Coordinates of C-alpha atoms in Angstrom, one line a residue:
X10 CA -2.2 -20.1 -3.0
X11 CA -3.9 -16.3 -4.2
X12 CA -6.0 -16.4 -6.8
X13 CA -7.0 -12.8 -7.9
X14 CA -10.5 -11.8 -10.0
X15 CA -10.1 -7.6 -11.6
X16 CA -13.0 -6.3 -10.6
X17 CA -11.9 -2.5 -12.3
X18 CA -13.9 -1.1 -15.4
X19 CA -16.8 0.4 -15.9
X20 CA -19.3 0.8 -12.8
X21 CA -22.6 2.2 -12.6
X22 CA -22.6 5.7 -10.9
X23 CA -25.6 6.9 -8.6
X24 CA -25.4 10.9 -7.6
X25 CA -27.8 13.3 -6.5
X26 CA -30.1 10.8 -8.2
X27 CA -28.3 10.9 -11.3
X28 CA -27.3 7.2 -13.1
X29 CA -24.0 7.5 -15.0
X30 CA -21.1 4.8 -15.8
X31 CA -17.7 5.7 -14.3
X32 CA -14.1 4.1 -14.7
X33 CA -12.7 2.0 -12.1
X34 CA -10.1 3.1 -10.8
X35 CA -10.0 7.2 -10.6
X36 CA -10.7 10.0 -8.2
X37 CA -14.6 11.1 -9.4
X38 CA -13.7 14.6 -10.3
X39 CA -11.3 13.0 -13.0
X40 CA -14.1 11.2 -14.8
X41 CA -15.9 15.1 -14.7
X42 CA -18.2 14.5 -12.0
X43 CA -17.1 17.7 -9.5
X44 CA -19.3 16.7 -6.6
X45 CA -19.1 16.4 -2.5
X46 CA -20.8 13.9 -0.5
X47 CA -22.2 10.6 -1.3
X48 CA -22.0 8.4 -4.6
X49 CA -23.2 4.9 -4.9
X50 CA -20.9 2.7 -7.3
X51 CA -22.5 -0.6 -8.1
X52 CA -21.9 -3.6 -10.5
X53 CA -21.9 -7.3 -11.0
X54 CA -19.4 -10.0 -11.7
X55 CA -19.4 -13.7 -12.5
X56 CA -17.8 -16.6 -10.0
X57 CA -17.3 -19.7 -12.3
X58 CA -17.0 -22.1 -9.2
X59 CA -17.2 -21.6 -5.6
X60 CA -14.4 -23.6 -3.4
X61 CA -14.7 -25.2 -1.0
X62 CA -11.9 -24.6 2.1
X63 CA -11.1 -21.3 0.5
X64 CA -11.8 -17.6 1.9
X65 CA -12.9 -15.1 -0.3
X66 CA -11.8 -11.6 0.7
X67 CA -13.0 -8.2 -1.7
X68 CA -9.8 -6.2 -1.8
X69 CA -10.0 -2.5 -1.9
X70 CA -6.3 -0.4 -2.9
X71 CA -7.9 3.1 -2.0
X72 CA -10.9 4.6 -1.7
X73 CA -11.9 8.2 -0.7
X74 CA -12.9 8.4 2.3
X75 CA -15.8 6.5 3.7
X76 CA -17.0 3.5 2.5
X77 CA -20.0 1.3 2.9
X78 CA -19.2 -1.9 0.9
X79 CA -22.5 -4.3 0.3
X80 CA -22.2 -7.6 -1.6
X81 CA -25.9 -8.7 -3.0
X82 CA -27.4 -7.1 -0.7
X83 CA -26.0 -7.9 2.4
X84 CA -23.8 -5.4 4.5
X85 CA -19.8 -6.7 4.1
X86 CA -18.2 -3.5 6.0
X87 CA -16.9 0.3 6.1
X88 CA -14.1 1.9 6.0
X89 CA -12.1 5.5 6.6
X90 CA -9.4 6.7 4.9
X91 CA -7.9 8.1 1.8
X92 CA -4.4 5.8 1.4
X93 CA -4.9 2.5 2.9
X94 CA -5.8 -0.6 1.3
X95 CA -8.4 -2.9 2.9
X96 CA -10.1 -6.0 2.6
X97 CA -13.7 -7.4 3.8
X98 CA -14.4 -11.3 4.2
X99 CA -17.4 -12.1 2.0
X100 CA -16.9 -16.3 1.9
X101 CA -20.5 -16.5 3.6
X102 CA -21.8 -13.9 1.0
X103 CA -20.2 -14.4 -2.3
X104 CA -21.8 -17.2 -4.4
X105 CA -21.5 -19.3 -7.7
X106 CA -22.8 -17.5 -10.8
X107 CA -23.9 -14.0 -10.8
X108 CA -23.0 -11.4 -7.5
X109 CA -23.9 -8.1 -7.2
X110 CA -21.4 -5.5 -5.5
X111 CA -22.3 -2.0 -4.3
X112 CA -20.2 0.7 -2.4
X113 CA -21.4 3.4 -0.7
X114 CA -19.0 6.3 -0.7
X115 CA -18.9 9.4 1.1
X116 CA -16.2 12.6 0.3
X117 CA -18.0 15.5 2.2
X118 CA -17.2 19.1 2.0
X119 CA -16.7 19.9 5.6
X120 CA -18.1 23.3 6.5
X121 CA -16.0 26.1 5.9
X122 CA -15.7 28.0 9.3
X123 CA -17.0 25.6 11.9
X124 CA -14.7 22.8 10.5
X125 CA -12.7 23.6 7.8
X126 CA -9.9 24.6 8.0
X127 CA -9.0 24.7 11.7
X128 CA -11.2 22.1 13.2
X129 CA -11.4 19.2 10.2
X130 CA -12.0 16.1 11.1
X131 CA -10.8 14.2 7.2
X132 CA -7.2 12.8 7.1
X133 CA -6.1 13.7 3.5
X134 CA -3.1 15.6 4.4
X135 CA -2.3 18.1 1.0
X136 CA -5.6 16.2 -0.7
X137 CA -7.6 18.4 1.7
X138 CA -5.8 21.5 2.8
X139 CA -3.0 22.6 1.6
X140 CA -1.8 26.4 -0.5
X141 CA -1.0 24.4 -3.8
X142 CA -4.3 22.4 -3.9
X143 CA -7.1 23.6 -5.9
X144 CA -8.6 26.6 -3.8
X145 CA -6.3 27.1 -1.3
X146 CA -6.6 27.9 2.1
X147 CA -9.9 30.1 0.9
X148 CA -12.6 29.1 2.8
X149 CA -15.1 29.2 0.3
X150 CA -13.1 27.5 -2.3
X151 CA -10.6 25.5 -0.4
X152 CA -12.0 22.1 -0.8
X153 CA -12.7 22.8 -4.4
X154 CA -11.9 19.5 -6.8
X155 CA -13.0 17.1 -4.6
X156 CA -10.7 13.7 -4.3
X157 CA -13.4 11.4 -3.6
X158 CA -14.0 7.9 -5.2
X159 CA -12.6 4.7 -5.7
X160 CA -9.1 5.6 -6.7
X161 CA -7.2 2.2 -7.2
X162 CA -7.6 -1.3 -7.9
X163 CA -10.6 -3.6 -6.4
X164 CA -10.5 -7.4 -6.9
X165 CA -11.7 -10.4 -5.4
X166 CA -8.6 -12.4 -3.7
X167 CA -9.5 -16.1 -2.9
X168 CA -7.2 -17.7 -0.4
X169 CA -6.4 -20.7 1.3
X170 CA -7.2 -21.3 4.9
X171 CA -3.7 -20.9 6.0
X172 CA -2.1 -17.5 4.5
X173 CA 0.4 -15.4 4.9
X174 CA -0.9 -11.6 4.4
X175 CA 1.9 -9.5 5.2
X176 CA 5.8 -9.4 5.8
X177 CA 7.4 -6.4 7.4
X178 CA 11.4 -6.3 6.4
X179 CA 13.8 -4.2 8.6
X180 CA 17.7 -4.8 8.2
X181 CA 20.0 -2.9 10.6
X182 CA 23.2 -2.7 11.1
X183 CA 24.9 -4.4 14.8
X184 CA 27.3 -3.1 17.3
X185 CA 29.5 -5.7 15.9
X186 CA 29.4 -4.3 12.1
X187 CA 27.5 -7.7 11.0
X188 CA 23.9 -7.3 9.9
X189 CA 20.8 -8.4 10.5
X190 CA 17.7 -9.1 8.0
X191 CA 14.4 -8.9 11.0
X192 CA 11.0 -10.5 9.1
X193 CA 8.1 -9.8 10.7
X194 CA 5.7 -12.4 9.6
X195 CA 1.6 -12.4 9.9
X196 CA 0.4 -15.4 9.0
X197 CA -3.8 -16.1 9.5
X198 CA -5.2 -19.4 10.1
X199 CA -8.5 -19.0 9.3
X200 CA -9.6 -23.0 11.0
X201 CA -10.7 -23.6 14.5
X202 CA -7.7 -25.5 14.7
X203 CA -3.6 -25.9 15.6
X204 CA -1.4 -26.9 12.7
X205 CA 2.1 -27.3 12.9
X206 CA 3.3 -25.5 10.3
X207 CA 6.9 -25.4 8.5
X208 CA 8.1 -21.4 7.2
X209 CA 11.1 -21.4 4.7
X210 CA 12.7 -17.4 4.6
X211 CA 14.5 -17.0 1.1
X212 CA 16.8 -14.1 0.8
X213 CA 18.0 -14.5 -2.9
X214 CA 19.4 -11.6 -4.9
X215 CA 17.1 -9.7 -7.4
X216 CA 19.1 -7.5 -9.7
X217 CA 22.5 -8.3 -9.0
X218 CA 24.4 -11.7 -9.1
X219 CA 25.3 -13.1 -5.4
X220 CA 24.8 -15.3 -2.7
X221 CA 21.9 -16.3 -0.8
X222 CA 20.2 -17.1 2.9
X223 CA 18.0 -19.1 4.1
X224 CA 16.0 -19.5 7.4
X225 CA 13.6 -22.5 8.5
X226 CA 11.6 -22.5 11.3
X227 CA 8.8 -25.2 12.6
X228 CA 6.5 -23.9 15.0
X229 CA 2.5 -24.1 15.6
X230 CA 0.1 -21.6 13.9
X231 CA -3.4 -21.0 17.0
X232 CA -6.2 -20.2 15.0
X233 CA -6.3 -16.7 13.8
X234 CA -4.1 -13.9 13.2
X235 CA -0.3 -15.2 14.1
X236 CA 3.2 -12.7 14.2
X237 CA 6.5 -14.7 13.9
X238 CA 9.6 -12.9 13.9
X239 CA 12.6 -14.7 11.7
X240 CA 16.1 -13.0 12.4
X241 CA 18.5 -13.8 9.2
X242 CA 22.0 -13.3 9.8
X243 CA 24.1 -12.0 6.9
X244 CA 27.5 -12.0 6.2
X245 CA 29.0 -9.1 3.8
X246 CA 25.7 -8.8 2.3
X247 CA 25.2 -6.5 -0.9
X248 CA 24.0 -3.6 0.3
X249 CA 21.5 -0.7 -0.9
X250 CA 23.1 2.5 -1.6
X251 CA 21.7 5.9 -3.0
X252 CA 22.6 6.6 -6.6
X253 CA 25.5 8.7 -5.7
X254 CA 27.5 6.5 -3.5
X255 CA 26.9 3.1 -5.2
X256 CA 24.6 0.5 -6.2
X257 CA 20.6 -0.1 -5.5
X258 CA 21.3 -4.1 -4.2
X259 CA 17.6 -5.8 -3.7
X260 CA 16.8 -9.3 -2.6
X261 CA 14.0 -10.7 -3.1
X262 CA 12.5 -12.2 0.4
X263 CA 10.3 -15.4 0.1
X264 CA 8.6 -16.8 2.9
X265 CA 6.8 -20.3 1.9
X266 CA 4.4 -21.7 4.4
X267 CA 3.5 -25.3 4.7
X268 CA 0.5 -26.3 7.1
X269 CA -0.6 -29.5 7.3
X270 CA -1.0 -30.0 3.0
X271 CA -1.5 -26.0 2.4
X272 CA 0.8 -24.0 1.1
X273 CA 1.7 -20.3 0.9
X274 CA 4.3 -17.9 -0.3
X275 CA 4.5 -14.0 0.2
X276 CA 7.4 -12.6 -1.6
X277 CA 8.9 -8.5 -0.9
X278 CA 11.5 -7.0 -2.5
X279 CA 14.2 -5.0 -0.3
X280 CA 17.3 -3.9 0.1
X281 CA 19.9 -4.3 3.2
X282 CA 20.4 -0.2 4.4
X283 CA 20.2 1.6 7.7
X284 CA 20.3 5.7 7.7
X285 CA 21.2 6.9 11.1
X286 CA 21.6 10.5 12.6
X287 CA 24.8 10.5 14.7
X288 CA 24.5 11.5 18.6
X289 CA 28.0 12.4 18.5
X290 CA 28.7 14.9 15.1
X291 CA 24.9 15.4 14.3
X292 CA 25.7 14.2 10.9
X293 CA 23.8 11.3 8.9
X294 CA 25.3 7.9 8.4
X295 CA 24.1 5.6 5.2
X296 CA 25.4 2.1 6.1
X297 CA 28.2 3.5 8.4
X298 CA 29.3 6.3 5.4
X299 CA 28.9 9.6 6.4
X300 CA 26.5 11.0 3.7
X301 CA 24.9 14.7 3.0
X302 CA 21.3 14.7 2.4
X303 CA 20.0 16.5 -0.5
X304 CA 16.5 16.7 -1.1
X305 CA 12.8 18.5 -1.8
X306 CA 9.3 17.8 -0.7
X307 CA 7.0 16.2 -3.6
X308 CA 3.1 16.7 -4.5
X309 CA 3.2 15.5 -7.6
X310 CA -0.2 15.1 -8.2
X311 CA -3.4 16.4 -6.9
X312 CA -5.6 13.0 -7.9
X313 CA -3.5 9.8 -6.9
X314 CA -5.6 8.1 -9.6
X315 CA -3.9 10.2 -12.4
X316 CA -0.6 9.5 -11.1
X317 CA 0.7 6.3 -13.1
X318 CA 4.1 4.7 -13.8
X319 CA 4.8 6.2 -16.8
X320 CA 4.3 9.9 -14.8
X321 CA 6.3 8.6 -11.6
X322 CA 9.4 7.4 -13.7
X323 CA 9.7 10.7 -15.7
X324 CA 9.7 12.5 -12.0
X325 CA 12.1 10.2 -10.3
X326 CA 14.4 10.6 -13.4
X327 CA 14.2 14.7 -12.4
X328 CA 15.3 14.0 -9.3
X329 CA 18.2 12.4 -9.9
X330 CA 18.7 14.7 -12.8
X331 CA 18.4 17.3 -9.6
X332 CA 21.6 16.0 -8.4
X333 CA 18.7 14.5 -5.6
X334 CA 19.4 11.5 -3.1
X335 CA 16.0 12.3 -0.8
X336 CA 12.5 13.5 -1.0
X337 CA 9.6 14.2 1.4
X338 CA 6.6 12.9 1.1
X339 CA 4.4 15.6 1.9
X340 CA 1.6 15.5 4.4
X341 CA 0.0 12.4 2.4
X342 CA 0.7 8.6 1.3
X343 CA 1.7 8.3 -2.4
X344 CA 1.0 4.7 -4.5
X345 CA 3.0 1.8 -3.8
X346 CA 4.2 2.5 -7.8
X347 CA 6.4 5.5 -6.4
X348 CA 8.1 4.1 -3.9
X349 CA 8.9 0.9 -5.4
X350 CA 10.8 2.9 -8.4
X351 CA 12.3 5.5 -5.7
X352 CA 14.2 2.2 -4.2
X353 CA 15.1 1.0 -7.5
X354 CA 17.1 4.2 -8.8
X355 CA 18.4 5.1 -5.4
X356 CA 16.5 7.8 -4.0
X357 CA 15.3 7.7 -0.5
X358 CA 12.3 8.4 1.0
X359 CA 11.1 10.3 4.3
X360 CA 8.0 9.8 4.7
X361 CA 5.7 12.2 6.3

């Protein structure tokens, strides 16, 4: 099973060789620092025990844009990217008592002209270049307000040597009207050996009353990164509707892993829907119901740091207030936060 240690708070801050203390999580600018280029956060933190037959991964939820992560001194890995989340294995590094953790990262200012805005080589989407973003499209003050730093959470995840890291969840709808739940399952086996391996698939409701499914499945886990896929059949399952044609039906998936004494469970909220574009009328179909999309693009903020629950629930309220059943996503990845409330109040999503 996970065991999680925060790592977020107050970091030391190098710049331009400058020492300041910064909070952890937030885009720099936020904490007042308006700079391009590279910034040096660095701290410690305290490991009680270390296990044995555990791996010990430091977890990163977003960071802008390149990053250099070192772990007492010794070189743990780099990263691009402004939205994805991403992990380093530092088992062999990480040690009982005091650790030291520093992270090098890098938000240039790509050259106005030469690079920016025609030939950039960053992947921020609206973060970077867009009319509504500080600056513009000017290409003197077009990158102005700089995203960079480490935006979202960082902790230290210990884990088992069997683990499931992610499920993927894709219901659709059959030729035959019945439906399917598809779980795409990656589990790692971090030995340098087979295990047989039982995986339990529950399907139970979340926030309505109902029944249930359940899938077992015995097969062999090879050693390193495995993909299973587990079908579920369902019959007259609740389904997930926007908040103008009905209900927002979740289930709550739970895949349990047994290897050999070692257990693991990875649970996902999701509901049971299919949106498809008709060949024949060119209209849109939510579950098999004919439905007219109404929606808007959303930016609604310019620093994902700022952007927290309380500020996502007032916006999706708007929407619906809108008379709204769809929004775009545009040109960037928003937090997980959004979308998780956009699915509970029946909004959906297309993402750019």
């Amino acid at each position: 099973m996970k065991k999680n240690l925060n790592l977020n708070g107050l970091w030391n801050f190098y710049f331009e060789k400058n020492k300041e203390k910064i909070k952890v999580p937030s885009n720099w600018y936020l904490q007042g620092f308006d700079i391009y280029g590279k910034a040096e956060y660095e701290r410690d933190f305290t490991l009680k025990n270390k296990l044995k037959n555990k791996k010990y991964f430091i977890n990163f939820t977003g960071v802008d844009y390149f990053a250099d992560v070192y772990v007492n001194g010794k070189f743990a890995g780099s990263h691009e990217g402004y939205f994805q989340k991403f992990r380093f294995d530092i088992t062999d590094i990480v040690k009982k008592g005091k650790n030291n953790i520093r992270v090098i990262v890098n938000s240039p200012k790509e050259k106005p002209g030469s690079e920016w805005p025609d030939n950039k080589h960053l992947i921020k989407g609206i973060f970077n270049h867009h009319d509504a973003r500080p600056g513009g499209w000017s290409h003197e003050l077009g990158q102005d307000k700089n995203t960079g730093g480490i935006w979202n959470d960082v902790y230290l995840e210990i884990v088992d040597l069997i683990e499931i890291e992610k499920v993927k969840i894709t219901p659709y709808l059959k030729d035959d009207g019945k439906w399917n739940a598809c779980c795409e399952i990656f589990i790692n086996n971090f030995t340098n050996k087979k295990k047989n391996c039982v995986l339990n698939v529950d399907m139970m409701p979340f926030n309505f009353k109902g029944r249930g499914y359940s899938k077992k499945k015995n097969f062999t886990l090879n050693p390193g990164v495995n993909k299973f896929l587990v079908h579920i059949e369902l019959e007259n399952p609740q389904l997930w509707w926007t908040w103008d044609f009905g209900k927002q039906n979740l289930y709550e998936f739970s895949c349990k892993i047994v290897a050999e004494g070692i257990k693991d469970i990875f649970t996902e909220l999701s509901g049971i829907r299919e949106l498809k574009k008709s060949k024949t009328d060119n209209n849109w179909y939510l579950n098999g119901k004919r439905i007219f999309l109404r929606g808007t693009n959303i930016i609604p903020a310019q620093w994902l740091s700022e952007y927290n629950i309380d500020k996502i629930k007032k916006d999706v309220k708007m929407l619906k207030e809108a008379n709204l059943n769809i929004i775009r996503v545009h040109a960037h990845i928003n937090r997980k936060e959004l979308y998780e409330e956009l699915d509970k109040e029946g909004i959906m999503v297309w993402q750019d």
